[in-house]
Tab-separated table of C-alpha atoms in Angstrom:
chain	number	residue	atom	x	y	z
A	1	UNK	CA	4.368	4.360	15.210
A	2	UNK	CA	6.455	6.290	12.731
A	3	UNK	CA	5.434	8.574	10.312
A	4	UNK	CA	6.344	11.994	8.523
A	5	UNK	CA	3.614	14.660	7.861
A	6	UNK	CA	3.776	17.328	4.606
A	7	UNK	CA	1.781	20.535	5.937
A	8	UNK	CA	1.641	22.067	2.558
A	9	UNK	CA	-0.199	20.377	-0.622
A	10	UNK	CA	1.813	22.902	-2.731
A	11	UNK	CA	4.186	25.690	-2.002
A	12	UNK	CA	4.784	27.969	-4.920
A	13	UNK	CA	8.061	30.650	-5.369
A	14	UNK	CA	9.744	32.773	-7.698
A	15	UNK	CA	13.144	32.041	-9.596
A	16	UNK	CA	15.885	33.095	-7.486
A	17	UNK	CA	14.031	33.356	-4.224
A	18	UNK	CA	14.650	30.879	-1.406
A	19	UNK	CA	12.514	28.161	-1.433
A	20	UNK	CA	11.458	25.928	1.663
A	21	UNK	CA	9.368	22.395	1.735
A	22	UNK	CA	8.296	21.610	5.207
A	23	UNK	CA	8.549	18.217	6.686
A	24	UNK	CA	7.649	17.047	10.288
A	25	UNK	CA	8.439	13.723	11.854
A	26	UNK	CA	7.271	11.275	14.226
A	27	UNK	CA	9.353	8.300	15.434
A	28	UNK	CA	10.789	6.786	18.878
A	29	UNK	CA	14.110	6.895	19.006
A	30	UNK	CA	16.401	8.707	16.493
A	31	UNK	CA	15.000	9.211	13.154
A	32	UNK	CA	16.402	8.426	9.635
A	33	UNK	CA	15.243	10.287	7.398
A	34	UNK	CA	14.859	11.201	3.699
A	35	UNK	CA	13.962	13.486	1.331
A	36	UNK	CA	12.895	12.588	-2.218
A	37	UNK	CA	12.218	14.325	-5.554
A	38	UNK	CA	9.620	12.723	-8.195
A	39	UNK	CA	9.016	14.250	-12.128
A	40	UNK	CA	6.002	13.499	-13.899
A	41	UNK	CA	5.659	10.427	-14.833
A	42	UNK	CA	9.041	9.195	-13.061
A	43	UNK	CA	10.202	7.577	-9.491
A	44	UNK	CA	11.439	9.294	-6.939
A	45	UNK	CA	14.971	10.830	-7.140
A	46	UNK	CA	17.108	10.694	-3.789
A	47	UNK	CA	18.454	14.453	-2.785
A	48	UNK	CA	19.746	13.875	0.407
A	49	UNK	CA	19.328	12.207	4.120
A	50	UNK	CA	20.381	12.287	7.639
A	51	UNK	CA	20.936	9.464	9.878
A	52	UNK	CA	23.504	10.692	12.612
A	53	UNK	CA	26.087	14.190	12.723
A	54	UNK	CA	25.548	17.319	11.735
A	55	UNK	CA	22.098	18.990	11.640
A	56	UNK	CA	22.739	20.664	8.534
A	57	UNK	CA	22.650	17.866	5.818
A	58	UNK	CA	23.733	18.925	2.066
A	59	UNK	CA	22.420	17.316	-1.213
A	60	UNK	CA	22.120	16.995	-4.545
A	61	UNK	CA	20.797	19.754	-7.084
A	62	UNK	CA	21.885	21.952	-4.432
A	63	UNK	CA	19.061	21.577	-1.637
A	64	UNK	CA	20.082	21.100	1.807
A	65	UNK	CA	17.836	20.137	5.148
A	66	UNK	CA	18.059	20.700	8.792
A	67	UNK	CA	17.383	18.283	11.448
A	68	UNK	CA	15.507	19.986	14.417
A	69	UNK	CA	14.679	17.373	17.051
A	70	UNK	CA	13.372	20.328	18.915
A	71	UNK	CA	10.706	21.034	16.500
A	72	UNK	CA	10.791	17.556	14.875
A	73	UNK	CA	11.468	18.770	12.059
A	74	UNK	CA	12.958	17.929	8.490
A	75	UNK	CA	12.390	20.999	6.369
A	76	UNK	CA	14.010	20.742	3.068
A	77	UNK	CA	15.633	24.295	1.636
A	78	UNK	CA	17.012	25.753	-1.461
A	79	UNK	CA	18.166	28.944	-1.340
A	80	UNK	CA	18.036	30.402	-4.833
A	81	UNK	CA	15.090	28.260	-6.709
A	82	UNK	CA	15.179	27.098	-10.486
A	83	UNK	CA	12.037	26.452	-12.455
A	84	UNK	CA	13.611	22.923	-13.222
A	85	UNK	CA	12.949	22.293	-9.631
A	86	UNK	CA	9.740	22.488	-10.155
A	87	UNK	CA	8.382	19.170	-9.064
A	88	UNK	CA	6.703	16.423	-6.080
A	89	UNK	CA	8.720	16.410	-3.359
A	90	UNK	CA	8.090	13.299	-0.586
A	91	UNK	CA	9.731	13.434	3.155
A	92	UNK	CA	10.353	9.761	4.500
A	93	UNK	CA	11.382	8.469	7.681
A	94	UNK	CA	12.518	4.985	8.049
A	95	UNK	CA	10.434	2.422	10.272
A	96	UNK	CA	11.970	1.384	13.909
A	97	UNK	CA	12.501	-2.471	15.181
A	98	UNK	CA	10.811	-4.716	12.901
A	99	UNK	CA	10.147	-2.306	10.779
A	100	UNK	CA	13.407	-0.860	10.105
A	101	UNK	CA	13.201	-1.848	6.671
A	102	UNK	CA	10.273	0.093	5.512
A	103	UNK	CA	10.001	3.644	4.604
A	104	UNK	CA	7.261	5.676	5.624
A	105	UNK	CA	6.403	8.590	3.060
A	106	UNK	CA	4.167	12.304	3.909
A	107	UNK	CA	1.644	13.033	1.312
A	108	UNK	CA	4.263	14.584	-0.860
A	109	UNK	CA	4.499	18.875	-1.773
A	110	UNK	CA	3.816	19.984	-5.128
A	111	UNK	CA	6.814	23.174	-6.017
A	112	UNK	CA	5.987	25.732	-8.581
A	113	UNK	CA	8.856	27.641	-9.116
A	114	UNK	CA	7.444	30.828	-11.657
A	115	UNK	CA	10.629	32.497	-13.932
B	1	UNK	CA	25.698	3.694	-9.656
B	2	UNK	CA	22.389	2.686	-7.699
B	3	UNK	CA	20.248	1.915	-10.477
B	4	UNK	CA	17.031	0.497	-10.707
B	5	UNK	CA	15.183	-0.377	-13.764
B	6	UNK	CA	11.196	-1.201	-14.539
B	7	UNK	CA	9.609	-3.090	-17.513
B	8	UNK	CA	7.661	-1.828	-19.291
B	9	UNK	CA	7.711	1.654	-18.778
B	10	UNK	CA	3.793	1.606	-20.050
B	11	UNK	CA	1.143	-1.189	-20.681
B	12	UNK	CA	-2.212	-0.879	-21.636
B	13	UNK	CA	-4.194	-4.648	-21.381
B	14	UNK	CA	-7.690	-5.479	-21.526
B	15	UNK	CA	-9.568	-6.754	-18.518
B	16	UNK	CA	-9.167	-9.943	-17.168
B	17	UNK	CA	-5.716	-10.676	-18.378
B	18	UNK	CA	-2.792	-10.468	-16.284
B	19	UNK	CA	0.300	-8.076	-16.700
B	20	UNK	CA	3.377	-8.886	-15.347
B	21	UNK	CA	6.317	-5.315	-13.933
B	22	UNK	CA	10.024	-6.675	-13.635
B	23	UNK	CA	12.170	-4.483	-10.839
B	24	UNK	CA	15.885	-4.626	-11.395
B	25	UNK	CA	18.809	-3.647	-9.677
B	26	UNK	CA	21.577	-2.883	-12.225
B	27	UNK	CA	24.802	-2.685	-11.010
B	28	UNK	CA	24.073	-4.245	-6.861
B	29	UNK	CA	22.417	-6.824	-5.131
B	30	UNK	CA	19.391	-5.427	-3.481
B	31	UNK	CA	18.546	-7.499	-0.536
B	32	UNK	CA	14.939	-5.891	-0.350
B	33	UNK	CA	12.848	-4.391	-2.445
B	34	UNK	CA	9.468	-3.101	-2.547
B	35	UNK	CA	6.400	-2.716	-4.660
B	36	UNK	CA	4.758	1.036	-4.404
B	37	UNK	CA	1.401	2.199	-5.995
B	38	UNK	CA	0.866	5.672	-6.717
B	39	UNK	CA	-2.449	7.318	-7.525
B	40	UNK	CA	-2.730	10.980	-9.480
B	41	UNK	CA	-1.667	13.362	-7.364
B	42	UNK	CA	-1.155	11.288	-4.005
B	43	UNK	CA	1.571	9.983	-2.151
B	44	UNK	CA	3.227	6.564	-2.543
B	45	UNK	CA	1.143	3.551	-0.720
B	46	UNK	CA	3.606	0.475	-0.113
B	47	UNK	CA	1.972	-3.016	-1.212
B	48	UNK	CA	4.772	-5.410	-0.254
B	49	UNK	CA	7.977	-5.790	0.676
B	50	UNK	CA	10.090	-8.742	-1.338
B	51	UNK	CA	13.333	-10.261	0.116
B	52	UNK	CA	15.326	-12.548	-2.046
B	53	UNK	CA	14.221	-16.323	-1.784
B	54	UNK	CA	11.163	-15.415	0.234
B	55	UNK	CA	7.726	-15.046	0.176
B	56	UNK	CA	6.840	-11.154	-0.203
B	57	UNK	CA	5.241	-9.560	2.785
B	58	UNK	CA	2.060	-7.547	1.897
B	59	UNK	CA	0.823	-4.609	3.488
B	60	UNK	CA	-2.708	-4.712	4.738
B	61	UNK	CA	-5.544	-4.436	2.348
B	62	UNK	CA	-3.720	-5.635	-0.488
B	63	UNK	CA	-4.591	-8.512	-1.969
B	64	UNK	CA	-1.721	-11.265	-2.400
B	65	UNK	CA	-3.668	-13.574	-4.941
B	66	UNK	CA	-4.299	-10.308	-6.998
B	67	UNK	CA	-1.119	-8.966	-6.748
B	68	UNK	CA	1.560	-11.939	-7.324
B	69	UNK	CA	5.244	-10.643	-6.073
B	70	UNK	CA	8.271	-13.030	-6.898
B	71	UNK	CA	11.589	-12.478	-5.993
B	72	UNK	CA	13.980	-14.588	-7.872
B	73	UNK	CA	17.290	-13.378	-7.389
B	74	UNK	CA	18.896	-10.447	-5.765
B	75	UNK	CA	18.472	-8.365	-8.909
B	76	UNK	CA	15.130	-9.160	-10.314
B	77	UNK	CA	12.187	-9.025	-8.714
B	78	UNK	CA	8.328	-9.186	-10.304
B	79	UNK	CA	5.169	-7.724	-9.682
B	80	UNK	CA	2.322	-9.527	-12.084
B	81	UNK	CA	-1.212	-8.044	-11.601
B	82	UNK	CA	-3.669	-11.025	-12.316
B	83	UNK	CA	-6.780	-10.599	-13.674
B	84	UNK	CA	-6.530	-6.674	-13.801
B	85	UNK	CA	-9.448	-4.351	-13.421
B	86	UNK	CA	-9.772	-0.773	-14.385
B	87	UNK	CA	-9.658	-0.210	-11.138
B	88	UNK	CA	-6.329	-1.269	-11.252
B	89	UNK	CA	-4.882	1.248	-13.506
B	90	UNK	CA	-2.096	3.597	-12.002
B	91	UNK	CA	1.462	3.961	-11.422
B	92	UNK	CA	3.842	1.410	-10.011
B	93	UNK	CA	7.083	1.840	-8.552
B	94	UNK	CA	9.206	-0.589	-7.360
B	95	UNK	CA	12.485	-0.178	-5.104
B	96	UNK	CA	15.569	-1.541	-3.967
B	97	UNK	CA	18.275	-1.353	-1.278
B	98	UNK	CA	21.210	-2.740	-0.377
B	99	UNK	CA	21.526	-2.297	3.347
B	100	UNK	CA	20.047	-2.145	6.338
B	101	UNK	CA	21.815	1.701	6.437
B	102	UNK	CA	21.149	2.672	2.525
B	103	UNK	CA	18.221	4.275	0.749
B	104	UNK	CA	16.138	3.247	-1.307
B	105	UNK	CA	16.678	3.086	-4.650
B	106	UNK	CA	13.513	3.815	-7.261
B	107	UNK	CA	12.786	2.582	-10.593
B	108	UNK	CA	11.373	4.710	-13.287
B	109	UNK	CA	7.640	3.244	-12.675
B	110	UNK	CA	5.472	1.638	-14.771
B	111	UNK	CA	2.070	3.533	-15.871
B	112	UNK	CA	-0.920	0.473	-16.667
B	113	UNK	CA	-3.779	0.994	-17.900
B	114	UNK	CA	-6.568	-1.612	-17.823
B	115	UNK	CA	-9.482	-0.971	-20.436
């Protein structure tokens, strides 16, 4: 079974200090995976993903992630935080086999970023 | 480009009638898409998946009769909500992609409300 697990409920950092949103996975095989960003009241925004390459994946708004198949791990990382990030923030990994076409999304991390 | 687009944004029916959420892919031709619910403050839970020209698959739990999902073309898909509930009332998202190798692609949601 695949599926992607968000430790923290809500993570909470001050303007201009780095921020990080934790993300762990669990798949067979080599994972795709995906991080999302949701407003109030909106869908979900794509930032960024990594399927294959280098472990260090950039993305929009200027958040990055690191693959760690190590750890199995997906953590997503800013390092000088904006209020206007301030949002819900959803890991996914996509399913394996006959699956493949489904995403499977953690609980999703609330970010308060204070001025 | 990428976009997906929802209709209505918001609807607020009475019980017992039926509402009906159109999904559409812009400027591609998404060759899946999917049907998300979203409670306050949780994480997405996927309903169905839709594939052009065939009947949606539903996850389990949901309730196909309740939950009508027709996929028309490779642009528009619908989600109609027959005989709502109160019960009913929460945010739907829909998404699309356009390879086995892309992301998804989310529309803006729709909020219902059933009185």
């Amino acid at each position: 079974a695949q599926s992607v697990a968000q430790p923290e409920d809500q993570v909470n950092v001050a303007e201009g200090n780095p921020l990080t949103v934790k993300c762990t996975y669990s798949v067979s095989g080599n994972p795709y995976l995906f991080w999302y960003v949701q407003y109030p009241n909106r869908g979900l925004q794509f930032l960024l993903k990594y399927i294959t390459g280098d472990n260090l994946v950039k993305g929009s708004y200027g958040f990055e992630a690191e693959f760690n198949k190590s750890q199995t791990s997906f953590h997503l990382k800013k390092p000088s935080a904006l209020v206007s990030d301030s949002a819900l923030y959803f890991c996914a990994v996509r399913g394996r086999g006959y699956n493949f076409n489904k995403f499977y999304f953690g609980s999703g991390t609330k970010l308060n970023v204070k001025p | 480009g990428a976009v997906v687009s929802q209709h209505p944004s918001r609807v607020i029916c009475k019980s017992g009638t039926s509402v009906k959420i159109e999904c559409r892919s812009l400027d591609f031709q998404a060759t899946t898409m999917f049907w998300y619910r979203q409670f306050p403050k949780k994480s997405l839970m996927l309903m169905a998946t839709s594939n052009e020209g065939s009947k949606a698959t539903y996850e389990q739990g949901v309730e196909k009769d309740k939950f009508l999902i027709n996929h028309a073309s490779l642009t528009l898909s619908t989600l109609t909500v027959t005989s709502a509930h109160p019960e009913d009332s929460s945010f739907y998202i829909c998404s699309a992609t356009r390879g086995l190798q892309e992301t998804q692609y989310f529309g803006p949601g729709t909020r219902l409300l059933v009185l």
